[in-house]
Coordinates of C-alpha atoms in Angstrom, one line a residue:
Chain A
M592 CA 8.3 27.5 -1.7
A593 CA 10.3 26.2 -4.6
S594 CA 8.7 23.4 -6.6
L595 CA 10.9 20.6 -6.8
Q596 CA 11.4 19.9 -10.6
L597 CA 12.9 17.0 -11.8
T598 CA 16.0 17.5 -13.8
T599 CA 16.6 15.9 -17.2
D600 CA 18.9 13.5 -15.6
D601 CA 16.3 12.6 -12.8
Q602 CA 13.9 11.9 -15.5
S603 CA 16.2 9.6 -17.4
L604 CA 17.1 7.9 -14.5
I605 CA 13.5 7.3 -13.5
Q606 CA 12.9 6.2 -17.0
R607 CA 15.6 3.5 -16.7
A608 CA 14.7 2.5 -13.2
R609 CA 11.2 1.6 -14.6
R610 CA 12.5 -0.6 -16.9
G611 CA 14.3 -2.5 -14.1
D612 CA 17.5 -0.6 -13.8
L613 CA 18.4 -1.0 -10.1
E614 CA 21.5 1.1 -10.7
A615 CA 19.5 3.9 -12.0
F616 CA 17.2 3.8 -9.2
N617 CA 19.9 3.7 -6.7
S618 CA 21.1 6.9 -7.9
L619 CA 17.9 8.5 -7.2
V620 CA 17.9 6.7 -3.8
L621 CA 21.3 8.4 -2.9
Q622 CA 19.8 11.5 -4.1
Y623 CA 16.7 11.6 -2.0
Q624 CA 17.5 9.4 1.2
D625 CA 18.7 12.2 3.4
S626 CA 15.4 13.9 3.0
V627 CA 13.3 10.8 3.2
Y628 CA 15.3 9.7 6.1
H629 CA 14.8 13.2 7.8
V630 CA 11.2 13.1 7.4
A631 CA 10.7 9.3 8.6
Y632 CA 13.0 10.2 11.7
R633 CA 11.0 12.9 12.7
I634 CA 7.8 10.9 12.3
M635 CA 9.3 7.7 14.0
G636 CA 11.2 9.5 16.6
D637 CA 14.1 7.3 16.7
P638 CA 16.8 6.3 14.2
Q639 CA 16.5 2.5 14.2
S640 CA 12.7 2.6 13.2
A641 CA 13.1 5.4 10.6
S642 CA 16.1 3.2 9.1
D643 CA 13.7 0.4 8.9
V644 CA 10.8 2.4 7.4
V645 CA 13.4 4.0 4.8
Q646 CA 14.6 1.0 3.6
E647 CA 11.1 -0.8 3.2
A648 CA 10.0 2.7 1.5
F649 CA 12.7 2.5 -1.1
I650 CA 12.2 -1.1 -1.8
T651 CA 8.4 -0.5 -2.3
A652 CA 9.1 2.3 -4.4
F653 CA 11.3 0.7 -6.9
R654 CA 8.4 -2.1 -7.2
R655 CA 5.9 0.4 -7.8
L656 CA 7.7 3.0 -10.0
D657 CA 5.0 2.3 -12.6
T658 CA 2.6 4.4 -10.4
F659 CA 4.8 7.4 -10.6
R660 CA 3.0 9.7 -12.9
G661 CA 5.1 12.5 -13.2
G662 CA 5.2 15.5 -11.1
S663 CA 7.4 15.7 -7.9
F664 CA 9.4 12.7 -7.5
K665 CA 10.4 13.8 -3.8
A666 CA 6.7 14.2 -3.2
W667 CA 6.0 10.6 -4.5
L668 CA 8.8 9.4 -2.3
M669 CA 7.6 11.1 0.6
R670 CA 4.0 9.6 0.1
I671 CA 5.5 6.2 0.0
A672 CA 7.7 6.8 3.0
T673 CA 4.9 8.5 5.2
N674 CA 2.6 5.7 4.5
Q675 CA 5.2 3.3 5.6
C676 CA 5.8 5.3 8.8
Y677 CA 2.2 5.1 9.6
D678 CA 1.8 1.8 9.0
E679 CA 4.8 0.9 11.2
L680 CA 3.6 3.2 13.8
R681 CA 0.3 1.2 13.9
R682 CA 2.1 -1.8 14.0
I683 CA 4.4 -0.8 16.9
K684 CA 1.6 0.7 18.5
R685 CA 3.6 3.2 20.3
R686 CA 4.3 6.7 20.1
P687 CA 7.4 7.6 18.6
A688 CA 10.2 8.3 21.2
T689 CA 10.6 11.7 22.7
S690 CA 13.4 11.1 24.8
V691 CA 16.2 13.7 24.3
E692 CA 19.0 10.9 23.8
D693 CA 17.1 9.6 20.9
L694 CA 16.5 12.8 19.4
G695 CA 20.0 13.8 20.2
D696 CA 21.9 10.8 18.3
P697 CA 21.6 11.8 14.7
E698 CA 22.1 15.4 15.4
R699 CA 25.4 14.8 17.0
D700 CA 26.5 13.8 13.6
D701 CA 25.6 17.0 12.2
A702 CA 27.3 20.2 13.2
P703 CA 25.0 22.5 14.6
D704 CA 24.2 25.4 12.3
L705 CA 23.0 28.3 14.1
P706 CA 22.8 31.5 12.2
D707 CA 25.6 33.1 14.2
Q708 CA 28.6 30.7 13.7
S709 CA 30.2 30.9 17.0
D710 CA 32.8 28.6 17.9
L711 CA 33.0 29.2 21.4
P712 CA 32.4 26.1 23.5
E713 CA 29.8 27.9 25.6
Q714 CA 28.0 29.0 22.4
V715 CA 28.3 25.5 21.0
A716 CA 26.6 24.1 24.0
Q717 CA 24.1 26.6 23.9
Q718 CA 23.4 25.6 20.2
R719 CA 22.9 22.1 21.1
E720 CA 20.7 22.9 23.9
L721 CA 18.4 24.9 21.7
Q722 CA 18.5 22.4 18.8
R723 CA 17.6 19.6 21.3
A724 CA 14.8 21.9 22.7
I725 CA 13.3 22.8 19.2
A726 CA 13.7 19.1 18.0
Q727 CA 12.0 18.2 21.2
C728 CA 9.2 20.7 20.7
I729 CA 8.7 19.3 17.1
Q730 CA 8.7 15.7 18.5
S731 CA 5.9 16.6 20.9
L732 CA 3.6 17.1 18.1
G733 CA 1.5 14.6 16.5
P734 CA 2.9 12.5 13.7
D735 CA 0.7 14.5 11.2
Q736 CA 1.8 17.8 12.1
R737 CA 5.4 16.7 12.6
A738 CA 5.4 15.3 9.1
V739 CA 4.0 18.5 7.8
I740 CA 6.0 21.0 9.6
V741 CA 9.4 19.0 8.5
M742 CA 8.5 18.7 5.0
S743 CA 7.5 22.5 4.9
D744 CA 10.1 23.8 6.9
I745 CA 12.9 21.8 6.5
E746 CA 12.5 19.9 3.3
E747 CA 11.1 22.9 1.7
M748 CA 8.4 21.2 -0.1
N749 CA 5.4 23.5 -1.2
Y750 CA 1.8 22.9 -0.2
Q751 CA 1.0 20.9 -3.1
E752 CA 3.7 18.7 -2.8
I753 CA 3.2 18.1 1.0
A754 CA -0.6 17.3 0.2
D755 CA 0.5 14.7 -2.5
A756 CA 3.0 13.3 0.0
V757 CA 0.6 13.0 2.7
G758 CA -2.5 12.1 0.8
A759 CA -4.5 14.9 2.2
N760 CA -6.2 17.7 0.5
L761 CA -4.6 21.5 0.3
G762 CA -6.8 23.0 2.9
T763 CA -5.9 20.0 5.5
I764 CA -2.1 20.7 4.9
K765 CA -2.7 24.6 5.4
S766 CA -4.5 24.2 8.7
R767 CA -2.3 21.3 9.9
L768 CA 0.8 23.3 9.1
S769 CA -0.7 26.4 10.7
R770 CA -1.4 24.4 14.0
A771 CA 1.9 22.7 14.0
R772 CA 3.6 26.0 14.1
A773 CA 1.5 27.3 16.9
A774 CA 2.1 24.5 18.8
V775 CA 6.1 24.7 18.4
R776 CA 5.8 28.3 19.2
D777 CA 3.9 27.5 22.3
C778 CA 6.3 24.9 23.2
L779 CA 9.3 27.1 22.6
Q780 CA 7.7 29.7 24.9
A781 CA 8.4 27.6 27.7
V782 CA 12.4 27.6 26.9
Q783 CA 12.6 31.1 26.1
E784 CA 15.8 31.5 27.9
L785 CA 17.5 28.9 25.5
L786 CA 16.9 31.1 22.8
P787 CA 19.1 33.6 21.3
A788 CA 18.1 36.9 21.9
A789 CA 17.2 37.6 18.4
Y790 CA 15.0 34.7 18.2
R791 CA 13.2 35.1 21.6
L792 CA 9.5 34.8 21.0
T793 CA 8.4 37.9 22.8
D794 CA 6.1 40.7 22.1
D795 CA 8.7 42.8 20.7
E796 CA 8.9 42.9 17.1
Chain B
M1239 CA -4.0 44.2 23.2
S1240 CA -1.0 42.3 24.2
D1241 CA -3.2 40.0 26.2
E1242 CA -4.7 38.9 22.9
R1243 CA -1.8 36.9 21.6
R1244 CA -4.2 34.1 20.4
L1245 CA -5.4 34.9 17.1
S1246 CA -8.1 32.8 15.8
D1247 CA -7.0 29.7 13.8
Q1248 CA -8.1 31.2 10.4
E1249 CA -6.1 34.4 11.3
L1250 CA -3.0 32.1 12.1
E1251 CA -3.6 29.9 8.9
M1252 CA -3.5 33.3 6.9
L1253 CA -0.3 34.2 8.4
S1254 CA 1.2 30.9 7.9
A1255 CA 0.3 30.8 4.5
Y1256 CA 1.7 34.3 3.9
L1257 CA 5.1 33.2 5.2
D1258 CA 5.0 30.3 2.6
G1259 CA 3.9 32.7 -0.1
A1260 CA 0.9 30.6 -0.5
L1261 CA -1.8 33.4 -0.5
T1262 CA -3.7 34.7 -3.5
A1263 CA -2.6 38.0 -4.7
D1264 CA -6.1 39.3 -3.3
E1265 CA -5.5 37.7 0.1
R1266 CA -1.9 39.1 0.2
S1267 CA -2.7 42.5 -0.4
R1268 CA -5.7 42.5 2.0
L1269 CA -3.6 40.8 4.8
E1270 CA -0.7 43.4 4.3
S1271 CA -3.4 46.2 4.7
R1272 CA -4.4 44.6 7.6
L1273 CA -0.9 44.3 9.0
Q1274 CA -0.3 47.9 8.6
D1275 CA -3.4 48.6 11.0
D1276 CA -3.0 46.0 13.6
P1277 CA 0.1 45.7 15.7
R1278 CA -1.2 42.6 17.2
L1279 CA -1.4 40.8 13.9
R1280 CA 2.0 42.2 13.1
R1281 CA 3.2 40.8 16.6
E1282 CA 1.9 37.3 15.8
L1283 CA 3.6 37.4 12.3
S1284 CA 6.9 38.1 13.6
I1285 CA 6.6 35.2 16.4
L1286 CA 5.3 32.8 13.7
R1287 CA 8.4 33.8 11.4
K1288 CA 10.8 33.2 14.4
T1289 CA 9.4 29.9 15.1
V1290 CA 9.7 28.7 11.5
E1291 CA 13.3 29.9 11.6
L1292 CA 14.1 28.2 14.6
V1293 CA 12.5 25.0 13.2
K1294 CA 14.8 25.5 10.3
V1295 CA 17.6 25.5 12.8
V1296 CA 17.2 22.0 13.5
P1297 CA 19.8 20.7 11.0
P1298 CA 18.5 18.2 8.4
V1299 CA 19.0 14.8 9.8
K1300 CA 21.5 12.9 7.5
A1301 CA 20.8 9.3 6.4
P1302 CA 23.0 7.3 8.8
R1303 CA 23.7 4.9 6.0
D1304 CA 23.0 4.4 2.5
F1305 CA 19.7 2.9 1.6
T1306 CA 20.3 1.7 -1.5
V1307 CA 18.3 -1.3 -2.7
T1308 CA 19.8 -4.6 -3.6
R1309 CA 18.6 -7.6 -5.5
E1310 CA 18.8 -9.6 -2.3
M1311 CA 16.5 -7.1 -0.6
L1312 CA 14.1 -7.5 -3.3
R1313 CA 14.3 -11.3 -3.1
A1314 CA 14.1 -11.6 0.6
R1315 CA 10.7 -9.5 0.4
P1316 CA 8.4 -11.3 -2.0
P1317 CA 6.1 -8.9 -3.5
R1318 CA 2.8 -8.7 -2.2
V1319 CA 0.9 -11.2 -4.1
L1320 CA -1.5 -9.4 -6.2
I1321 CA -3.6 -11.3 -8.5
F1322 CA -4.7 -8.1 -9.9
P1323 CA -3.2 -5.1 -11.0
A1324 CA -3.9 -2.6 -8.2
T1325 CA -4.8 -0.1 -10.9
T1326 CA -7.4 2.6 -10.3
L1327 CA -9.6 0.7 -12.9
V1328 CA -9.6 -2.3 -10.8
S1329 CA -10.1 -0.2 -7.8
T1330 CA -13.1 1.1 -9.1
L1331 CA -14.6 -1.8 -10.9
S1332 CA -14.3 -4.1 -7.7
A1333 CA -16.0 -1.4 -5.8
V1334 CA -18.9 -1.0 -8.4
A1335 CA -19.1 -4.8 -8.6
A1336 CA -19.1 -5.1 -4.8
M1337 CA -21.9 -2.5 -4.4
L1338 CA -24.0 -4.1 -7.3
F1339 CA -23.6 -7.6 -5.9
V1340 CA -24.6 -6.7 -2.6
V1341 CA -27.6 -4.8 -3.5
L1342 CA -29.0 -7.3 -5.8
G1343 CA -28.2 -10.1 -3.4
L1344 CA -30.0 -8.1 -0.5
L1345 CA -32.8 -7.6 -3.0
L1346 CA -33.0 -11.1 -3.7
L1347 CA -33.1 -12.2 -0.1
T1348 CA -35.5 -9.9 0.9
S1349 CA -37.8 -10.4 -1.7
R1350 CA -38.0 -13.8 -0.4
A1351 CA -38.8 -12.4 3.0
P1352 CA -42.7 -11.8 2.5
T1353 CA -43.4 -15.1 1.1
M1354 CA -41.8 -16.5 3.9
Q1355 CA -43.7 -14.6 6.3
G1356 CA -46.5 -15.5 4.5
V1357 CA -46.0 -19.2 4.9
E1358 CA -45.5 -18.4 8.6
S1359 CA -48.7 -16.7 9.1
G1360 CA -51.4 -19.3 9.4
A1361 CA -54.0 -17.1 10.5
E1362 CA -55.0 -15.9 7.2
S1363 CA -54.7 -19.3 6.1
S1364 CA -57.5 -20.5 8.5
V1365 CA -59.6 -17.9 7.3
Q1366 CA -59.1 -18.8 3.9
D1367 CA -59.2 -22.3 4.6
N1368 CA -62.8 -21.7 5.6
Q1369 CA -63.4 -20.3 2.5
I1370 CA -61.7 -22.8 0.6
A1371 CA -63.9 -25.3 2.6
A1372 CA -66.8 -23.6 1.2
L1373 CA -65.6 -24.3 -2.3
P1374 CA -65.0 -28.0 -1.9
T1375 CA -67.3 -29.2 -4.5
D1376 CA -66.0 -26.9 -7.1
T1377 CA -62.7 -27.6 -6.2
M1378 CA -63.3 -31.1 -6.4
T1379 CA -64.5 -31.0 -9.9
I1380 CA -62.2 -28.5 -11.0
L1381 CA -59.2 -30.1 -9.7
P1382 CA -59.3 -33.3 -11.8
T1383 CA -59.8 -31.5 -14.8
Q1384 CA -57.3 -28.6 -14.3
P1385 CA -60.0 -27.2 -12.3
P1386 CA -61.0 -24.0 -13.1
V1387 CA -59.2 -22.4 -10.6
S1388 CA -60.3 -19.3 -11.8
V1389 CA -63.8 -20.0 -10.5
Q1390 CA -62.4 -20.8 -7.1
L1391 CA -59.8 -18.6 -7.3
E1392 CA -62.1 -15.8 -7.4
A1393 CA -64.3 -17.1 -4.7
T1394 CA -60.9 -17.4 -3.0
A1395 CA -59.8 -14.1 -3.9
E1396 CA -62.6 -12.6 -2.4
A1397 CA -62.1 -14.4 0.7
F1398 CA -58.6 -13.3 0.7
E1399 CA -59.4 -10.0 0.0
P1400 CA -57.8 -8.1 2.5
D1401 CA -54.8 -10.2 1.8
D1402 CA -55.3 -10.3 -1.6
D1403 CA -55.4 -6.8 -2.1
A1404 CA -52.0 -6.4 -0.3
A1405 CA -50.8 -9.5 -2.0
A1406 CA -52.2 -8.2 -5.5
G1407 CA -50.7 -4.8 -4.8
I1408 CA -47.4 -6.4 -4.2
V1409 CA -47.7 -8.9 -7.0
A1410 CA -48.7 -6.1 -9.1
Q1411 CA -45.7 -4.3 -8.2
A1412 CA -43.6 -7.2 -8.3
T1413 CA -44.9 -8.2 -11.6
S1414 CA -44.5 -4.7 -12.8
G1415 CA -41.2 -4.9 -11.8
A1416 CA -40.5 -7.9 -13.6
Q1417 CA -42.4 -7.2 -16.4
P1418 CA -44.9 -4.9 -17.4
P1419 CA -47.5 -6.5 -15.6
E1420 CA -50.5 -8.0 -16.5
D1421 CA -51.8 -7.1 -13.1
E1422 CA -55.1 -8.5 -13.9
T1423 CA -53.7 -11.8 -15.1
Q1424 CA -51.4 -11.5 -12.0
R1425 CA -54.2 -11.0 -9.7
S1426 CA -56.3 -13.6 -11.1
S1427 CA -52.9 -15.9 -11.3
K1428 CA -52.7 -15.2 -7.7
D1429 CA -56.1 -15.7 -7.0
D1430 CA -56.0 -18.7 -9.2
G1431 CA -53.2 -19.7 -7.3
V1432 CA -55.1 -19.1 -4.0
A1433 CA -58.2 -20.7 -5.4
A1434 CA -56.2 -23.4 -6.7
S1435 CA -54.3 -23.9 -3.5
E1436 CA -57.7 -24.1 -1.7
A1437 CA -59.2 -26.3 -4.2
A1438 CA -56.1 -28.5 -4.2
A1439 CA -56.6 -28.4 -0.4
A1440 CA -60.1 -29.2 -0.8
S1441 CA -59.4 -32.1 -3.1
A1442 CA -56.4 -33.0 -1.3
V1443 CA -58.4 -33.5 1.9
E1444 CA -60.9 -35.4 -0.2
N1445 CA -58.3 -37.6 -1.5
G1446 CA -56.6 -37.8 1.6
I1447 CA -53.4 -36.3 0.5
T1448 CA -51.9 -36.2 3.6
E1449 CA -48.4 -36.5 2.7
M1450 CA -48.8 -33.6 0.3
E1451 CA -50.1 -31.6 3.2
T1452 CA -47.1 -32.2 5.2
F1453 CA -45.3 -31.5 2.2
S1454 CA -47.0 -28.4 1.2
E1455 CA -46.4 -27.2 5.1
E1456 CA -42.7 -27.8 4.7
A1457 CA -42.5 -26.2 1.3
A1458 CA -44.8 -23.4 2.5
E1459 CA -42.4 -22.7 5.4
E1460 CA -39.4 -22.8 3.5
S1461 CA -40.5 -20.9 0.6
A1462 CA -41.8 -17.6 1.8
P1463 CA -42.8 -16.7 -1.5
E1464 CA -45.2 -18.8 -2.2
S1465 CA -46.2 -18.9 1.2
E1466 CA -49.2 -17.0 0.9
T1467 CA -51.3 -19.3 -1.0
L1468 CA -49.2 -22.1 0.7
D1469 CA -49.6 -20.6 3.8
T1470 CA -53.2 -20.7 3.7
F1471 CA -53.1 -24.3 2.8
A1472 CA -50.3 -25.0 4.9
Q1473 CA -52.1 -23.9 7.9
S1474 CA -55.2 -25.7 6.7
D1475 CA -55.4 -29.3 6.8
D1476 CA -55.8 -29.5 3.3
T1477 CA -52.9 -30.1 1.2
E1478 CA -50.5 -27.4 1.2
V1479 CA -48.3 -29.0 -0.9
F1480 CA -51.1 -29.9 -3.0
D1481 CA -52.2 -26.5 -3.2
R1482 CA -48.8 -25.6 -4.6
T1483 CA -48.7 -28.0 -7.2
N1484 CA -52.3 -27.3 -8.3
V1485 CA -52.1 -23.7 -8.0
P1486 CA -51.1 -22.4 -11.0
P1487 CA -47.8 -20.3 -11.3
A1488 CA -49.8 -17.4 -10.0
M1489 CA -49.6 -18.7 -6.6
P1490 CA -46.0 -18.7 -6.4
M1491 CA -45.5 -15.1 -8.1
P1492 CA -48.1 -13.5 -6.1
D1493 CA -47.0 -15.2 -2.9
A1494 CA -43.5 -14.1 -3.4
M1495 CA -44.6 -10.6 -3.8
Q1496 CA -47.1 -10.5 -1.4
I1497 CA -46.1 -9.4 2.0
P1498 CA -46.5 -11.3 5.0
Q1499 CA -48.6 -8.8 6.6
G1500 CA -51.4 -10.4 4.7
R1501 CA -50.6 -13.7 6.1
G1502 CA -50.5 -12.0 9.6
G1503 CA -47.2 -13.2 10.4
A1504 CA -45.6 -10.0 9.4
G1505 CA -43.3 -9.8 12.3
D1506 CA -42.4 -13.3 12.4
G1507 CA -42.6 -13.4 8.6
T1508 CA -39.7 -10.9 8.3
E1509 CA -37.4 -13.1 10.2
M1510 CA -38.7 -16.2 8.9
G1511 CA -38.8 -14.6 5.4
S1512 CA -35.0 -14.2 5.4
G1513 CA -34.2 -17.4 7.2
G1514 CA -36.9 -18.9 5.0
G1515 CA -35.4 -17.6 2.1
D1516 CA -32.3 -19.4 2.7
M1517 CA -34.0 -22.4 3.9
G1518 CA -36.3 -22.2 1.1
G1519 CA -33.4 -22.5 -1.3
A1520 CA -32.2 -25.6 0.7
D1521 CA -35.4 -27.1 1.1
M1522 CA -36.2 -26.4 -2.6
G1523 CA -33.7 -28.7 -3.3
A1524 CA -35.2 -31.1 -0.8
F1525 CA -38.4 -30.3 -2.3
A1526 CA -37.0 -31.0 -5.8
G1527 CA -36.1 -34.3 -4.7
E1528 CA -39.3 -34.8 -3.4
A1529 CA -41.4 -33.6 -6.3
P1530 CA -41.4 -36.9 -8.0
D1531 CA -43.0 -38.3 -4.7
M1532 CA -45.2 -35.6 -4.9
A1533 CA -46.1 -36.7 -8.4
P1534 CA -47.8 -39.7 -7.5
Q1535 CA -49.8 -37.6 -5.1
A1536 CA -50.7 -35.5 -7.8
D1537 CA -51.9 -38.4 -9.7
L1538 CA -54.2 -38.9 -6.9
M1539 CA -55.5 -35.7 -7.9
Q1540 CA -55.2 -36.4 -11.3
E1541 CA -53.1 -33.6 -11.5
D1542 CA -49.9 -34.8 -12.7
A1543 CA -49.9 -32.3 -15.3
L1544 CA -51.2 -29.6 -13.0
V1545 CA -48.2 -30.4 -10.8
E1546 CA -45.9 -30.2 -13.3
S1547 CA -47.1 -27.1 -14.7
Y1548 CA -47.5 -25.6 -11.3
A1549 CA -43.9 -26.7 -10.4
A1550 CA -42.9 -25.2 -13.6
T1551 CA -44.5 -22.2 -13.2
L1552 CA -43.1 -21.9 -9.6
T1553 CA -39.8 -22.5 -11.2
Q1554 CA -40.8 -19.7 -13.7
E1555 CA -41.7 -17.4 -10.9
M1556 CA -38.6 -18.2 -9.1
E1557 CA -36.6 -17.1 -12.2
A1558 CA -38.6 -14.1 -12.3
E1559 CA -38.3 -13.1 -8.8
T1560 CA -34.6 -13.8 -8.8
T1561 CA -33.9 -11.4 -11.5
M1562 CA -36.4 -8.7 -10.9
M1563 CA -34.8 -6.9 -13.6
E1564 CA -34.9 -9.4 -16.0
A1565 CA -38.0 -9.9 -17.9
A1566 CA -40.4 -11.6 -15.5
A1567 CA -42.3 -12.1 -18.7
P1568 CA -41.4 -15.5 -19.2
A1569 CA -42.7 -16.2 -15.8
E1570 CA -45.5 -14.2 -16.2
A1571 CA -46.3 -15.8 -19.4
P1572 CA -46.3 -19.1 -18.1
M1573 CA -48.0 -18.1 -15.2
V1574 CA -50.7 -16.5 -17.2
E1575 CA -50.8 -19.7 -19.2
M1576 CA -50.6 -21.8 -16.3
A1577 CA -53.6 -19.7 -14.8
Q1578 CA -55.3 -20.2 -17.7
V1579 CA -54.5 -24.1 -17.5
A1580 CA -55.4 -24.2 -14.1
S1581 CA -58.7 -22.7 -14.7
P1582 CA -59.8 -25.3 -16.6
T1583 CA -61.9 -25.4 -19.5
D1584 CA -64.3 -27.4 -17.6
E1585 CA -65.2 -24.3 -15.4
P1586 CA -67.3 -21.8 -17.6
T1587 CA -65.9 -19.2 -15.2
S1588 CA -62.4 -20.4 -15.6
T1589 CA -60.1 -18.6 -17.7
P1590 CA -58.6 -19.8 -21.0
T1591 CA -58.7 -23.3 -20.8
E1592 CA -56.1 -25.4 -21.9
P1593 CA -56.0 -28.9 -21.1
P1594 CA -53.7 -29.8 -18.2
T1595 CA -51.6 -31.9 -20.6
N1596 CA -50.8 -28.5 -21.9
T1597 CA -49.5 -27.0 -18.8
P1598 CA -46.3 -28.9 -18.7
A1599 CA -45.4 -27.2 -22.2
P1600 CA -45.4 -23.9 -21.1
T1601 CA -43.0 -24.5 -18.4
P1602 CA -40.7 -26.7 -19.7
T1603 CA -38.0 -26.0 -17.3
A1604 CA -40.3 -26.8 -14.4
T1605 CA -41.0 -30.4 -14.9
P1606 CA -38.7 -31.7 -12.2
I1607 CA -39.7 -29.3 -10.0
P1608 CA -41.9 -30.5 -7.3
A1609 CA -45.1 -28.8 -6.5
A1610 CA -43.0 -27.0 -3.7
I1611 CA -43.1 -23.4 -4.3
P1612 CA -40.2 -22.9 -2.2
L1613 CA -38.2 -24.3 -4.7
P1614 CA -38.0 -21.3 -6.9
E1615 CA -37.7 -19.1 -4.2
G1616 CA -35.0 -21.1 -2.6
T1617 CA -32.9 -20.9 -5.8
A1618 CA -33.4 -17.1 -5.7
G1619 CA -32.7 -17.0 -2.1
V1620 CA -29.5 -19.1 -2.9
V1621 CA -28.7 -16.8 -5.5
G1622 CA -29.0 -13.7 -3.3
V1623 CA -26.7 -15.1 -0.8
L1624 CA -24.2 -15.9 -3.4
L1625 CA -24.3 -12.3 -4.6
V1626 CA -24.0 -11.0 -1.3
I1627 CA -21.0 -13.2 -0.8
F1628 CA -19.5 -12.1 -4.1
G1629 CA -20.2 -8.4 -3.3
I1630 CA -18.2 -8.9 0.0
L1631 CA -15.5 -10.6 -2.0
A1632 CA -15.4 -7.7 -4.6
F1633 CA -15.2 -5.3 -1.6
G1634 CA -12.2 -7.2 -0.4
L1635 CA -10.8 -6.8 -3.7
F1636 CA -11.3 -3.2 -3.4
A1637 CA -9.9 -3.0 -0.2
M1638 CA -6.9 -4.9 -1.2
T1639 CA -6.3 -2.6 -4.3
L1640 CA -6.6 0.4 -1.9
R1641 CA -4.0 -0.8 0.5
A1642 CA -1.8 -1.8 -2.5
R1643 CA -2.1 1.6 -4.1
R1644 CA -1.5 3.3 -0.8
G1645 CA 2.0 2.0 -0.9
L1646 CA 2.6 4.0 -4.0

């Protein structure tokens, strides 16, 4: 997994932001908000909660810039965001929505991007079906596993960054990720027919 | 073979980490050689890889809007008021302080317990009372002249033997904790205390110091530490209060240290101890107020000085107990002195003899303190409770810093 090094630009932005430069901070916000929102969305399960959480997270981040001591800024942001998510989940005391409609919303905004870029309506529909199924399987995981699998496989954070973001140790992250993947695999077994042939989770290699 | 799709969690973890390139070189080579030999493992790896790729198929969700922060937002959400910087240092310090406070506070509070119990148990007292009664004459003489409590103490000590042993042991421990102990002195002090109490009781009875008795009883109940001796007296019709006042400091100390068991009120003592400790503190105050009242009583006994010194001793002891870590020496010293004082020169058996008038000197701080032994203990009890409260507050601070830092 590629480690996310801070560019020199980023570093100077952070320095300025630390000194209270809101503009500099907002540049960083624009840079990382998609990733942060995505993870928050996966954990919370619905766009509205995710938006609230992300906004709060960035405000908190600006206030606590002094606690960023180098390393992965993304992991640092994720840490704030996931904590905010868990706090919000506790506050709401409900499981994130797992309805397909909720999950479908943000994804409708994005063009589905299956490896085989077919534009045939049928295939487009199938792709959407597939994505929905996968998203649903991810959503069926617990928030901890969801956070980890999204950070790892979608946000491409390495184990250490995930550990820092979640506030757990490396071993915990490893096993949590492994179990999350196993759970998704099992879930996808149920919707084999939706999977493109090449992706059928059969015993064939 | 195909039935065994389920690998162990550990194996799955290995495969998962392998996919992420998170295995060490050793682990990787070992796994790869296993993969060559194990079709099942290969299959599982393939399925896992497909799963991960499918997860990636889910397009990253784009932020529906910009989440840039504005000044209005910052204003609208007042920062959590932290009167302290939520740094690691503050966290650590507050955690350490919390632990220290709570431990110290509990120590203080529990050290009171024994005395309280002692007070509670009247059983021993009665026994001792008898013995005390046996001393009356001696006591009488002794009392007026800063009676050589020692004499009676010794007699009493013997009477109290079983308790004394325990008490002495405890006292020794306590005193040793407080200061390198002059166990002997302690013991003699204790004995003195006991004897003095008895003597006092005897004399009190003689003088009809009923009030003192009452007072003593209350004090005894309230102040566990002193209780032992007091207890004895409290139980007895003799002057409990008087005992306290008359009994040189030794009493309080030993009592405090002593375990209620001697007093036979162990079970109750425990509860009483804690409650007593707290009450002791409060009562102490009351006693303090009443101290002056007692004075006149003491006069009856011609023991003003004794009372004062005794009270002083008690205070000293209280302080010593309160700050176990601190040198109990001061308390001990006065006690010793007190003991000496208590054992009046008059009696040959008495230990060093200092005229009663001297007693006040050794315990300068004690003057206002009434003979009530509970006073010193009460103070310690109060301090103990305060410490525990501070400990809880410090823990709250620690928890808050944790929460604040979590947000980081």
